[in-house]
CSV table of C-alpha atoms in Angstrom, one decimal:
chain,number,residue,atom,x,y,z
A,46,MET,CA,18.2,25.6,-8.3
A,47,GLU,CA,16.3,28.3,-6.4
A,48,ALA,CA,13.1,27.2,-8.1
A,49,GLU,CA,13.8,23.5,-7.3
A,50,LEU,CA,14.5,24.4,-3.6
A,51,LYS,CA,11.2,26.2,-3.4
A,52,VAL,CA,9.5,23.0,-4.7
A,53,PHE,CA,11.2,21.0,-2.0
A,54,ILE,CA,10.0,23.5,0.7
A,55,ARG,CA,6.4,23.3,-0.6
A,56,GLU,CA,6.5,19.5,-0.2
A,57,ALA,CA,7.3,19.5,3.5
A,58,GLY,CA,5.1,16.5,4.0
A,59,VAL,CA,7.3,14.4,1.7
A,60,PHE,CA,10.4,15.4,3.7
A,61,LEU,CA,8.6,14.4,7.0
A,62,PHE,CA,7.7,11.0,5.6
A,63,MET,CA,11.3,10.6,4.3
A,64,ALA,CA,12.6,11.5,7.7
A,65,PHE,CA,10.4,8.9,9.5
A,66,PHE,CA,10.7,6.1,7.0
A,67,PRO,CA,14.2,4.8,7.9
A,68,PHE,CA,13.4,4.9,11.6
A,69,ILE,CA,10.1,3.1,11.2
A,70,THR,CA,11.3,0.4,8.9
A,71,SER,CA,14.6,-0.2,10.7
A,72,LEU,CA,12.8,-0.4,14.1
A,73,LEU,CA,10.2,-2.9,12.6
A,74,SER,CA,13.1,-5.0,11.3
A,75,TYR,CA,14.9,-4.7,14.6
A,76,CYS,CA,11.8,-6.0,16.5
A,77,ALA,CA,11.5,-8.9,14.0
A,78,GLY,CA,15.1,-9.6,14.7
A,79,MET,CA,14.5,-9.5,18.4
A,80,ALA,CA,11.7,-11.9,18.0
A,81,LEU,CA,13.6,-14.3,15.7
A,82,THR,CA,16.7,-14.4,17.9
A,83,GLY,CA,15.2,-14.2,21.3
A,84,GLY,CA,16.7,-10.7,21.9
A,85,GLN,CA,20.2,-11.5,20.6
A,86,VAL,CA,20.4,-8.3,18.5
A,87,THR,CA,22.6,-5.3,19.0
A,88,PRO,CA,21.9,-1.5,18.5
A,89,ALA,CA,24.9,-1.5,16.1
A,90,GLN,CA,22.9,-3.9,13.8
A,91,TRP,CA,19.9,-1.5,14.0
A,92,PHE,CA,22.3,1.4,13.1
A,93,TYR,CA,23.6,-0.7,10.1
A,94,GLN,CA,20.0,-1.0,8.8
A,95,LEU,CA,19.1,2.6,9.6
A,96,VAL,CA,22.0,3.8,7.4
A,97,GLY,CA,20.9,1.3,4.7
A,98,PHE,CA,17.3,2.4,4.7
A,99,THR,CA,18.4,6.0,4.6
A,100,VAL,CA,20.6,5.5,1.6
A,101,MET,CA,17.7,3.5,0.1
A,102,MET,CA,15.5,6.5,0.5
A,103,VAL,CA,18.1,8.7,-1.1
A,104,ALA,CA,18.2,6.3,-4.0
A,105,PHE,CA,14.4,6.3,-4.3
A,106,ALA,CA,14.2,10.1,-4.0
A,107,MET,CA,16.8,10.7,-6.7
A,108,SER,CA,15.4,8.1,-9.2
A,109,SER,CA,11.7,9.1,-8.5
A,110,SER,CA,12.3,12.8,-8.7
A,111,SER,CA,14.3,12.4,-11.9
A,112,ALA,CA,11.4,10.3,-13.5
A,113,TRP,CA,8.7,12.7,-12.2
A,114,TYR,CA,10.7,15.8,-13.3
A,115,PHE,CA,10.4,14.7,-16.9
A,116,ARG,CA,6.9,13.3,-16.7
A,117,ARG,CA,5.3,16.2,-14.7
A,118,GLY,CA,7.2,18.7,-16.7
A,119,MET,CA,5.8,17.3,-19.9
A,120,MET,CA,2.3,16.9,-18.6
A,121,THR,CA,1.9,20.4,-17.2
A,122,GLY,CA,3.9,22.2,-19.8
A,123,ARG,CA,6.3,23.5,-17.1
A,124,LEU,CA,9.3,22.1,-18.9
A,125,GLU,CA,8.5,24.0,-22.1
A,126,TYR,CA,8.3,27.3,-20.2
A,127,ILE,CA,11.7,26.5,-18.5
A,128,LEU,CA,13.2,25.6,-21.9
A,129,ALA,CA,11.7,28.7,-23.5
A,130,SER,CA,14.1,30.7,-21.4
A,131,PRO,CA,17.6,31.0,-22.7
A,132,VAL,CA,18.9,28.0,-20.7
A,133,SER,CA,20.3,24.8,-22.1
A,134,PRO,CA,18.0,21.8,-21.3
A,135,LEU,CA,21.0,20.1,-19.7
A,136,VAL,CA,21.6,23.1,-17.4
A,137,ALA,CA,17.9,22.9,-16.2
A,138,VAL,CA,18.0,19.1,-15.7
A,139,LEU,CA,21.4,19.2,-13.9
A,140,SER,CA,20.3,22.1,-11.7
A,141,SER,CA,17.4,19.9,-10.5
A,142,ALA,CA,19.7,17.0,-10.0
A,143,LEU,CA,22.2,19.1,-8.0
A,144,THR,CA,19.5,20.5,-5.8
A,145,ASN,CA,18.5,16.9,-5.2
A,146,VAL,CA,22.0,15.9,-4.2
A,147,ILE,CA,22.2,18.8,-1.7
A,148,PHE,CA,18.8,17.9,-0.3
A,149,ASN,CA,19.7,14.3,0.1
A,150,ILE,CA,23.1,15.0,1.8
A,151,VAL,CA,21.2,17.1,4.3
A,152,TYR,CA,18.7,14.4,4.8
A,153,PHE,CA,21.3,11.7,5.2
A,154,ILE,CA,23.3,13.7,7.7
A,155,LEU,CA,20.2,14.4,9.8
A,156,ILE,CA,19.1,10.8,10.1
A,157,ALA,CA,22.7,9.4,10.5
A,158,SER,CA,23.5,11.9,13.2
A,159,ILE,CA,20.5,10.9,15.3
A,160,GLY,CA,21.3,7.2,14.9
A,161,LEU,CA,25.0,7.8,15.6
A,162,VAL,CA,24.3,9.7,18.8
A,163,LEU,CA,21.8,7.1,20.0
A,164,VAL,CA,24.1,4.1,19.3
A,165,TYR,CA,27.7,5.4,19.6
A,166,GLY,CA,27.4,8.7,21.6
A,167,ILE,CA,27.9,12.3,20.7
A,168,GLY,CA,31.7,11.8,20.3
A,169,HIS,CA,31.3,10.1,16.9
A,170,LEU,CA,29.4,13.0,15.4
A,171,VAL,CA,32.7,14.4,14.0
A,172,ASN,CA,32.7,11.5,11.5
A,173,VAL,CA,29.6,13.1,9.8
A,174,ILE,CA,31.8,15.8,8.2
A,175,GLY,CA,33.6,13.1,6.3
A,176,VAL,CA,30.3,11.7,5.1
A,177,ILE,CA,29.3,15.1,3.6
A,178,LEU,CA,32.4,15.1,1.4
A,179,PHE,CA,32.0,11.4,0.6
A,180,LEU,CA,28.4,11.8,-0.5
A,181,ALA,CA,29.2,15.0,-2.6
A,182,ILE,CA,31.6,12.8,-4.6
A,183,THR,CA,29.7,9.6,-4.8
A,184,LEU,CA,26.3,11.0,-5.7
A,185,MET,CA,27.8,12.3,-9.0
A,186,PRO,CA,27.5,8.9,-10.7
A,187,VAL,CA,24.0,8.7,-9.4
A,188,ILE,CA,23.1,11.8,-11.4
A,189,GLY,CA,24.1,10.1,-14.6
A,190,PHE,CA,22.3,6.9,-13.5
A,191,ASN,CA,19.1,8.9,-13.0
A,192,LEU,CA,19.4,10.7,-16.3
A,193,LEU,CA,19.0,7.2,-17.7
A,194,VAL,CA,15.9,6.7,-15.5
A,195,GLY,CA,14.5,10.0,-16.8
A,196,ILE,CA,15.0,8.9,-20.4
A,197,ALA,CA,13.4,5.5,-19.7
A,198,THR,CA,10.4,7.5,-18.3
A,199,ILE,CA,10.0,9.3,-21.6
A,200,ILE,CA,10.1,6.1,-23.5
A,201,PHE,CA,7.6,4.2,-21.3
A,202,ARG,CA,5.5,7.3,-20.6
A,203,GLU,CA,4.7,6.3,-17.0
A,204,PRO,CA,7.2,7.2,-14.2
A,205,GLU,CA,5.9,4.8,-11.5
A,206,PRO,CA,6.4,1.5,-13.3
A,207,VAL,CA,9.9,2.5,-14.4
A,208,THR,CA,11.0,3.6,-10.9
A,209,ASN,CA,9.2,0.6,-9.3
A,210,VAL,CA,11.4,-1.8,-11.4
A,211,ILE,CA,14.6,0.2,-10.9
A,212,ASN,CA,14.1,0.8,-7.2
A,213,SER,CA,13.4,-2.9,-6.6
A,214,ILE,CA,16.5,-4.0,-8.4
A,215,VAL,CA,18.6,-1.3,-6.7
A,216,SER,CA,17.2,-2.2,-3.2
A,217,ALA,CA,17.7,-6.0,-3.6
A,218,ALA,CA,21.2,-5.9,-5.1
A,219,SER,CA,22.9,-3.0,-3.3
A,220,GLY,CA,23.2,-4.4,0.2
A,221,PHE,CA,21.4,-1.6,1.9
A,222,THR,CA,20.1,-3.6,4.8
A,223,TYR,CA,22.1,-6.8,4.7
A,224,PRO,CA,25.6,-7.8,3.6
A,225,ILE,CA,25.8,-8.3,-0.2
A,226,ILE,CA,27.5,-11.6,0.4
A,227,LEU,CA,24.0,-13.1,1.3
A,228,LEU,CA,23.0,-12.7,-2.3
A,229,PRO,CA,23.4,-15.1,-5.2
A,230,SER,CA,26.6,-14.3,-7.2
A,231,PHE,CA,24.9,-12.8,-10.2
A,232,LEU,CA,23.1,-10.3,-7.9
A,233,GLN,CA,26.3,-9.5,-6.1
A,234,ALA,CA,27.8,-8.7,-9.5
A,235,LEU,CA,24.8,-6.5,-10.4
A,236,GLY,CA,25.0,-4.7,-7.1
A,237,GLN,CA,28.7,-4.0,-7.6
A,238,ALA,CA,28.0,-2.6,-11.0
A,239,MET,CA,25.7,0.1,-9.6
A,240,PRO,CA,26.8,3.0,-7.5
A,241,TYR,CA,24.7,2.4,-4.4
A,242,SER,CA,26.6,-0.5,-2.7
A,243,TYR,CA,29.8,1.7,-2.6
A,244,ILE,CA,27.8,4.6,-1.2
A,245,VAL,CA,26.2,2.7,1.6
A,246,ASN,CA,29.3,0.8,2.6
A,247,GLY,CA,31.5,3.9,2.4
A,248,ALA,CA,29.1,5.9,4.5
A,249,ARG,CA,29.0,3.1,7.1
A,250,GLU,CA,32.8,2.9,7.3
A,251,ILE,CA,33.2,6.7,7.5
A,252,LEU,CA,30.7,6.8,10.4
A,253,ALA,CA,32.5,4.0,12.1
A,254,GLY,CA,35.9,5.8,11.6
A,255,SER,CA,37.4,3.0,9.5
A,256,PHE,CA,37.3,4.4,6.0
A,257,GLN,CA,40.3,3.9,3.6
A,258,LEU,CA,40.9,6.3,0.7
A,259,ALA,CA,41.5,3.3,-1.6
A,260,GLN,CA,37.7,2.7,-1.3
A,261,LEU,CA,37.1,5.7,-3.5
A,262,SER,CA,38.8,4.0,-6.5
A,263,PRO,CA,35.6,2.4,-7.9
A,264,GLN,CA,34.3,6.0,-8.3
A,265,ILE,CA,36.5,6.4,-11.4
A,266,PHE,CA,34.7,3.5,-13.0
A,267,LEU,CA,31.3,4.6,-11.7
A,268,LEU,CA,31.8,8.1,-13.2
A,269,GLY,CA,31.1,6.2,-16.4
A,270,TYR,CA,27.5,6.4,-15.4
A,271,LEU,CA,27.6,10.2,-15.5
A,272,ALA,CA,29.2,10.1,-18.9
A,273,LEU,CA,26.7,7.5,-20.1
A,274,GLY,CA,23.8,9.6,-18.7
A,275,LEU,CA,25.0,12.7,-20.5
A,276,VAL,CA,25.5,10.9,-23.8
A,277,PHE,CA,22.0,9.3,-23.6
A,278,PHE,CA,20.5,12.6,-22.6
A,279,ARG,CA,21.9,14.3,-25.7
A,280,LEU,CA,20.9,11.4,-28.0
A,281,GLY,CA,17.4,11.5,-26.5
A,282,GLU,CA,17.1,15.2,-26.9
A,283,VAL,CA,18.1,15.0,-30.6
A,284,ALA,CA,15.6,12.2,-31.2
A,285,TYR,CA,12.8,14.1,-29.4
A,286,VAL,CA,13.5,17.3,-31.3
A,287,ARG,CA,13.4,15.4,-34.6
A,288,LYS,CA,10.2,13.7,-33.6
A,289,SER,CA,8.2,16.5,-31.9
A,290,GLY,CA,9.8,19.6,-33.3
A,291,VAL,CA,10.4,21.0,-29.8
A,292,HIS,CA,12.9,20.2,-27.0
A,293,TRP,CA,12.1,17.5,-24.4
B,103,MET,CA,-36.9,-2.8,-6.4
B,104,PHE,CA,-35.8,-0.3,-9.1
B,105,GLY,CA,-33.4,1.3,-6.6
B,106,ARG,CA,-31.7,-2.1,-6.0
B,107,VAL,CA,-31.3,-2.8,-9.8
B,108,GLU,CA,-29.9,0.7,-10.2
B,109,SER,CA,-27.5,0.1,-7.4
B,110,ILE,CA,-26.3,-3.2,-8.9
B,111,GLY,CA,-25.9,-1.4,-12.2
B,112,ARG,CA,-23.6,1.2,-10.6
B,113,VAL,CA,-21.6,-1.6,-8.9
B,114,PHE,CA,-21.0,-3.3,-12.3
B,115,ALA,CA,-20.2,0.0,-13.9
B,116,GLU,CA,-17.5,0.7,-11.3
B,117,MET,CA,-16.1,-2.8,-11.7
B,118,GLU,CA,-16.0,-2.4,-15.4
B,119,ARG,CA,-14.2,0.9,-15.0
B,120,GLY,CA,-11.6,-0.9,-12.7
B,121,LEU,CA,-11.0,-3.7,-15.2
B,122,THR,CA,-10.7,-1.2,-18.1
B,123,THR,CA,-8.2,0.9,-16.2
B,124,TYR,CA,-6.2,-2.2,-15.3
B,125,ALA,CA,-6.2,-3.4,-18.9
B,126,ARG,CA,-5.1,0.0,-20.3
B,127,TYR,CA,-2.0,0.2,-18.1
B,128,ARG,CA,-0.3,-3.1,-19.0
B,129,ILE,CA,3.0,-1.6,-18.2
B,130,TRP,CA,1.9,-1.8,-14.5
B,131,LEU,CA,1.5,-5.6,-14.7
B,132,PHE,CA,4.9,-5.9,-16.4
B,133,SER,CA,6.4,-3.7,-13.7
B,134,ASP,CA,4.9,-5.7,-10.9
B,135,LEU,CA,6.1,-9.0,-12.3
B,136,MET,CA,9.6,-7.6,-12.8
B,137,SER,CA,9.9,-6.0,-9.4
B,138,TRP,CA,8.3,-8.7,-7.1
B,139,PRO,CA,11.2,-11.1,-7.2
B,140,PHE,CA,13.6,-8.3,-6.1
B,141,TRP,CA,11.3,-7.0,-3.4
B,142,THR,CA,10.9,-10.5,-2.1
B,143,ILE,CA,14.7,-11.0,-1.8
B,144,PHE,CA,15.0,-7.6,-0.2
B,145,PHE,CA,12.3,-8.2,2.4
B,146,PHE,CA,13.5,-11.7,3.3
B,147,LEU,CA,17.1,-10.8,3.7
B,148,SER,CA,16.3,-7.5,5.6
B,149,PHE,CA,14.4,-9.4,8.2
B,150,LEU,CA,16.7,-12.4,8.3
B,151,MET,CA,19.9,-10.3,8.4
B,152,TYR,CA,19.7,-10.6,12.2
B,153,SER,CA,19.7,-14.4,12.0
B,154,PRO,CA,20.7,-15.7,8.5
B,155,SER,CA,20.7,-19.3,9.9
B,156,LEU,CA,16.9,-19.1,9.8
B,157,LEU,CA,17.2,-19.4,6.1
B,158,ALA,CA,17.6,-23.1,6.8
B,159,SER,CA,14.4,-23.3,8.9
B,160,GLN,CA,11.4,-24.4,6.8
B,161,TYR,CA,9.0,-23.3,9.5
B,162,HIS,CA,10.3,-19.7,9.4
B,163,LEU,CA,10.6,-19.6,5.7
B,164,ASN,CA,7.0,-20.7,5.3
B,165,ALA,CA,5.8,-18.3,8.0
B,166,PHE,CA,7.7,-15.3,6.5
B,167,SER,CA,6.5,-16.1,3.0
B,168,TRP,CA,2.9,-15.7,4.3
B,169,ALA,CA,3.9,-12.7,6.3
B,170,PHE,CA,5.1,-11.0,3.0
B,171,PHE,CA,1.9,-12.2,1.3
B,172,THR,CA,-0.1,-10.3,3.9
B,173,PHE,CA,2.1,-7.3,3.3
B,174,ILE,CA,1.2,-7.4,-0.4
B,175,PHE,CA,-2.5,-8.0,0.5
B,176,VAL,CA,-2.7,-5.0,2.9
B,177,SER,CA,-0.5,-2.8,0.8
B,178,SER,CA,-2.6,-3.5,-2.4
B,179,PHE,CA,-5.8,-2.6,-0.6
B,180,ILE,CA,-4.8,0.4,1.3
B,181,TRP,CA,-3.1,2.1,-1.7
B,182,SER,CA,-6.6,2.3,-3.1
B,183,SER,CA,-7.2,5.0,-0.5
B,184,VAL,CA,-5.4,7.5,-2.7
B,185,PHE,CA,-8.0,7.1,-5.3
B,186,LEU,CA,-10.7,9.2,-3.7
B,187,ALA,CA,-8.3,12.2,-3.3
B,188,THR,CA,-7.3,11.8,-6.9
B,189,SER,CA,-10.9,11.5,-8.0
B,190,ALA,CA,-11.8,14.7,-6.0
B,191,GLN,CA,-8.8,16.6,-7.4
B,192,GLU,CA,-9.8,15.7,-10.9
B,193,GLY,CA,-13.4,16.8,-10.3
B,194,ILE,CA,-14.7,13.2,-11.0
B,195,LEU,CA,-16.0,12.6,-7.5
B,196,GLU,CA,-18.7,15.3,-7.6
B,197,TYR,CA,-20.2,13.9,-10.8
B,198,VAL,CA,-20.1,10.4,-9.5
B,199,LEU,CA,-21.9,11.3,-6.3
B,200,LEU,CA,-24.5,13.3,-8.2
B,201,THR,CA,-25.6,10.0,-9.8
B,202,GLY,CA,-26.6,8.8,-6.4
B,203,SER,CA,-23.5,6.5,-6.0
B,204,SER,CA,-21.8,6.2,-2.7
B,205,VAL,CA,-18.1,6.6,-1.8
B,206,ARG,CA,-17.9,2.8,-1.2
B,207,GLN,CA,-19.4,2.1,-4.6
B,208,HIS,CA,-17.0,4.5,-6.2
B,209,MET,CA,-14.1,2.8,-4.4
B,210,LEU,CA,-15.1,-0.5,-5.8
B,211,GLY,CA,-13.7,0.2,-9.2
B,212,ARG,CA,-10.3,0.8,-7.6
B,213,MET,CA,-10.7,-2.3,-5.4
B,214,VAL,CA,-10.9,-4.4,-8.5
B,215,ILE,CA,-7.4,-3.3,-9.3
B,216,SER,CA,-6.3,-4.1,-5.8
B,217,ILE,CA,-7.8,-7.6,-6.0
B,218,LEU,CA,-6.1,-8.2,-9.3
B,219,ASP,CA,-2.8,-7.0,-7.9
B,220,VAL,CA,-3.1,-9.4,-5.0
B,221,ALA,CA,-4.2,-12.2,-7.4
B,222,VAL,CA,-1.0,-11.6,-9.5
B,223,GLY,CA,1.5,-10.4,-6.9
B,224,GLY,CA,0.6,-12.8,-4.1
B,225,PRO,CA,1.1,-16.1,-6.0
B,226,ALA,CA,4.2,-14.6,-7.7
B,227,LEU,CA,5.7,-13.8,-4.3
B,228,LEU,CA,5.0,-17.3,-3.0
B,229,LEU,CA,6.4,-18.8,-6.2
B,230,ILE,CA,9.6,-16.7,-5.9
B,231,SER,CA,9.9,-17.8,-2.3
B,232,ALA,CA,9.6,-21.4,-3.2
B,233,VAL,CA,12.0,-21.2,-6.2
B,234,GLY,CA,14.5,-18.6,-4.9
B,235,PHE,CA,14.7,-19.6,-1.2
B,236,GLY,CA,13.7,-23.2,-1.4
B,237,THR,CA,10.7,-22.7,0.8
B,238,ARG,CA,8.3,-25.7,1.1
B,239,LEU,CA,5.1,-23.7,1.1
B,240,SER,CA,2.3,-25.2,3.1
B,241,VAL,CA,-1.2,-24.3,4.3
B,242,ALA,CA,-2.2,-26.2,7.5
B,243,TYR,CA,-5.9,-25.3,7.2
B,244,PRO,CA,-6.9,-24.5,3.6
B,245,ALA,CA,-10.6,-23.9,4.4
B,246,LEU,CA,-9.8,-21.5,7.2
B,247,MET,CA,-7.3,-19.7,4.9
B,248,VAL,CA,-10.2,-19.1,2.4
B,249,VAL,CA,-12.4,-17.8,5.1
B,250,SER,CA,-9.6,-15.6,6.6
B,251,LEU,CA,-8.8,-14.1,3.1
B,252,ALA,CA,-12.5,-13.4,2.5
B,253,VAL,CA,-12.9,-11.7,5.9
B,254,ALA,CA,-9.6,-9.7,5.3
B,255,GLY,CA,-10.8,-8.7,1.8
B,256,VAL,CA,-14.1,-7.3,3.2
B,257,PHE,CA,-12.3,-5.6,6.1
B,258,PHE,CA,-9.7,-3.9,4.1
B,259,TYR,CA,-12.2,-2.8,1.4
B,260,ILE,CA,-14.2,-1.0,4.1
B,261,PHE,CA,-11.1,0.2,5.9
B,262,SER,CA,-9.6,1.6,2.7
B,263,SER,CA,-12.9,3.4,2.0
B,264,ILE,CA,-12.7,5.0,5.5
B,265,LEU,CA,-9.0,5.9,5.0
B,266,ALA,CA,-10.0,7.4,1.6
B,267,VAL,CA,-12.6,9.6,3.3
B,268,LEU,CA,-10.2,10.7,5.9
B,269,LEU,CA,-7.4,11.5,3.4
B,270,VAL,CA,-9.6,13.0,0.7
B,271,SER,CA,-8.5,16.6,1.2
B,272,LEU,CA,-4.7,15.9,1.5
B,273,ARG,CA,-2.4,16.9,-1.3
B,274,SER,CA,0.0,14.1,-0.5
B,275,PRO,CA,-2.0,11.2,1.0
B,276,TRP,CA,0.6,8.7,-0.2
B,277,ILE,CA,2.8,9.8,2.7
B,278,ILE,CA,0.5,8.3,5.3
B,279,ILE,CA,-0.3,5.2,3.2
B,280,ASN,CA,3.4,4.5,2.7
B,281,VAL,CA,3.9,4.4,6.4
B,282,ALA,CA,0.6,2.5,7.1
B,283,GLN,CA,1.3,-0.3,4.6
B,284,PHE,CA,4.4,-1.3,6.7
B,285,VAL,CA,3.1,-0.5,10.2
B,286,ILE,CA,-0.3,-2.2,9.9
B,287,PRO,CA,0.7,-5.8,8.9
B,288,PHE,CA,4.0,-6.0,10.7
B,289,THR,CA,2.7,-4.8,14.0
B,290,SER,CA,-0.5,-6.8,13.9
B,291,GLY,CA,0.2,-10.4,13.4
B,292,ALA,CA,2.1,-10.7,10.1
B,293,ILE,CA,5.2,-11.7,12.0
B,294,PRO,CA,4.1,-15.0,13.6
B,295,VAL,CA,2.9,-14.0,17.1
B,296,GLU,CA,4.3,-17.2,18.7
B,297,ALA,CA,7.8,-16.0,17.7
B,298,LEU,CA,7.4,-12.7,19.6
B,299,PRO,CA,8.6,-12.0,23.2
B,300,PRO,CA,5.6,-12.4,25.7
B,301,GLU,CA,5.3,-8.7,26.4
B,302,ILE,CA,5.0,-7.9,22.7
B,303,GLN,CA,2.5,-10.8,22.2
B,304,GLY,CA,0.3,-9.1,24.8
B,305,ALA,CA,0.5,-5.7,23.1
B,306,VAL,CA,-0.3,-7.1,19.6
B,307,LEU,CA,-3.6,-8.4,20.9
B,308,TYR,CA,-4.8,-4.8,21.3
B,309,SER,CA,-4.5,-4.1,17.6
B,310,PRO,CA,-7.8,-4.6,15.8
B,311,PHE,CA,-5.9,-5.5,12.7
B,312,PHE,CA,-4.5,-8.6,14.5
B,313,TYR,CA,-7.9,-10.3,14.4
B,314,ILE,CA,-7.9,-9.9,10.6
B,315,ILE,CA,-4.2,-10.6,9.8
B,316,HIS,CA,-3.4,-13.3,12.3
B,317,PRO,CA,-5.9,-15.9,10.9
B,318,ILE,CA,-4.2,-15.7,7.5
B,319,ILE,CA,-0.7,-16.5,9.0
B,320,ALA,CA,-2.1,-19.0,11.5
B,321,SER,CA,-4.1,-20.9,8.8
B,322,ALA,CA,-0.8,-21.4,7.0
B,323,THR,CA,1.4,-22.2,9.9
B,324,GLY,CA,-1.3,-24.1,11.8
B,325,LEU,CA,-0.5,-22.2,15.1
B,326,PHE,CA,-3.6,-20.2,16.1
B,327,PHE,CA,-2.7,-17.9,19.0
B,328,ILE,CA,-6.4,-17.4,19.6
B,329,PRO,CA,-8.7,-20.3,18.6
B,330,PRO,CA,-10.2,-19.9,15.1
B,331,GLU,CA,-13.8,-20.1,16.5
B,332,ILE,CA,-13.1,-16.9,18.4
B,333,VAL,CA,-10.7,-15.0,16.2
B,334,LEU,CA,-12.8,-15.3,13.0
B,335,PRO,CA,-16.1,-14.2,14.5
B,336,VAL,CA,-14.3,-11.2,16.1
B,337,GLY,CA,-12.9,-10.4,12.6
B,338,GLY,CA,-16.5,-10.5,11.3
B,339,LEU,CA,-17.7,-8.2,14.0
B,340,LEU,CA,-14.9,-5.8,13.3
B,341,CYS,CA,-16.0,-5.7,9.6
B,342,LEU,CA,-19.5,-4.8,10.8
B,343,ALA,CA,-18.2,-2.1,13.2
B,344,ILE,CA,-16.0,-0.4,10.6
B,345,TYR,CA,-18.9,-0.6,8.1
B,346,ILE,CA,-21.0,1.4,10.5
B,347,VAL,CA,-18.2,3.9,11.1
B,348,GLY,CA,-17.6,4.1,7.3
B,349,ARG,CA,-21.3,4.9,6.6
B,350,PHE,CA,-21.3,7.6,9.3
B,351,LEU,CA,-18.1,9.2,8.1
B,352,GLU,CA,-19.4,9.2,4.5
B,353,LYS,CA,-22.5,11.0,5.6
B,354,VAL,CA,-20.5,13.6,7.5
B,355,LEU,CA,-18.2,14.1,4.4
B,356,LEU,CA,-21.2,14.6,2.1
B,357,ARG,CA,-22.9,17.0,4.6
B,358,ARG,CA,-19.7,19.0,4.9
B,359,ALA,CA,-19.2,19.0,1.1
B,360,LEU,CA,-22.7,20.4,0.7
B,361,ARG,CA,-22.1,23.1,3.3
B,362,ARG,CA,-18.5,24.1,2.5
B,363,GLY,CA,-18.4,23.3,-1.2
B,364,LYS,CA,-15.3,21.1,-0.9
B,365,PHE,CA,-14.6,17.5,0.2
B,366,THR,CA,-12.9,17.5,3.6
B,367,LEU,CA,-13.6,16.2,7.1
B,368,PHE,CA,-11.2,18.7,8.7
């Protein structure tokens, strides 16, 4: 995890871009909304989209880093060196994923806090504590989801086309920047089968102070992604060892 | 005469390289075709979240379809700016320039991929808009649309070459491009200018990109904010201006590369 944190710190430019992206895109969309409605838009709607774009970036960062972790590790030989140490491949991969979770929680808190203060005032900042706990729980299924992304990267060899397809589906179906009800029913079902719609809606409700514990119940079903990711990781590892004679 | 033939040969060699690269990575085409429908839904609904009733307005659906088309257009072109940094990092750029080729010629190979991306992604997006959202797509002035797209193609080819020269020494040039691909089209005429509040309309006119992007949207909607006989020649002049800037920057880059031993303007 220390090694992964050092990689994050070295890529400060990426963090800077990630920090600006939700603000730029939500403000652009807000301006378009102003134009389309003749100024009948509220800062609360901007905050709705800011939170959505931030969770979207979290989703992108986690899926892309998972895909690139495998691809870059294989290309540079870094993965072999890591695996040559007496560490289980799963421990190395999960360490990277957990570092990612911590980084993304910090990232979300930073952006959401700025938005919260701007729209609702400093008094609402206390709600951020609840979001930290909520994200720590709800990003666990995402780790499993992204193990599947990593395995798909090994199968298709290129990380960008894999993440491009997955990110587009996740973005369209998860209701990041619009209510999921605007989607056709099959896309609504697809969105509800993935972890992100629960994350973005839960985070919004916690920040607004209207979260109910019952909303955590889908997490039990979504933890299936973690189990599925671990099973496929193990199957993929066995297949790779058989084919190449070495781990991943 | 021989120099001209040699130059044409290099241009064709670069184009062949672009086509070969595109053909080798078919997974990219598959990925684009798979992801465009979802991106289209995402963009449409993100903008129309503020006013879902506009999904019933054919004028807005048509205008927004073309707005997203320009986004694909601009995005496809300016992503090619990463190419020069990659080429320098891989050590290819030095060898290419030793052959007497220019940065613009070297960029041409990557531009072929951008043009193919627009040729596939653009119509795919319009088709998805028509099928998925029931948009009755229309182009009010087809001839002006062809001219506007040609001017925009030339402009963004040169602009991307300039951006590539400016970003050549960055380790993560994609950060800037990721932001630019949204900011450039959506602040410079992709959102139909007549729909903007008057104070924003005035500000948009100061963006040089407006004179390139607005004609595409206006040719489709039929509402030119500035008459086409003014906006299109201004677009042509801007192409000429950035061509001169591009040549100057390229010379500076090469001079510095010879002096310092590495490709950087800064």
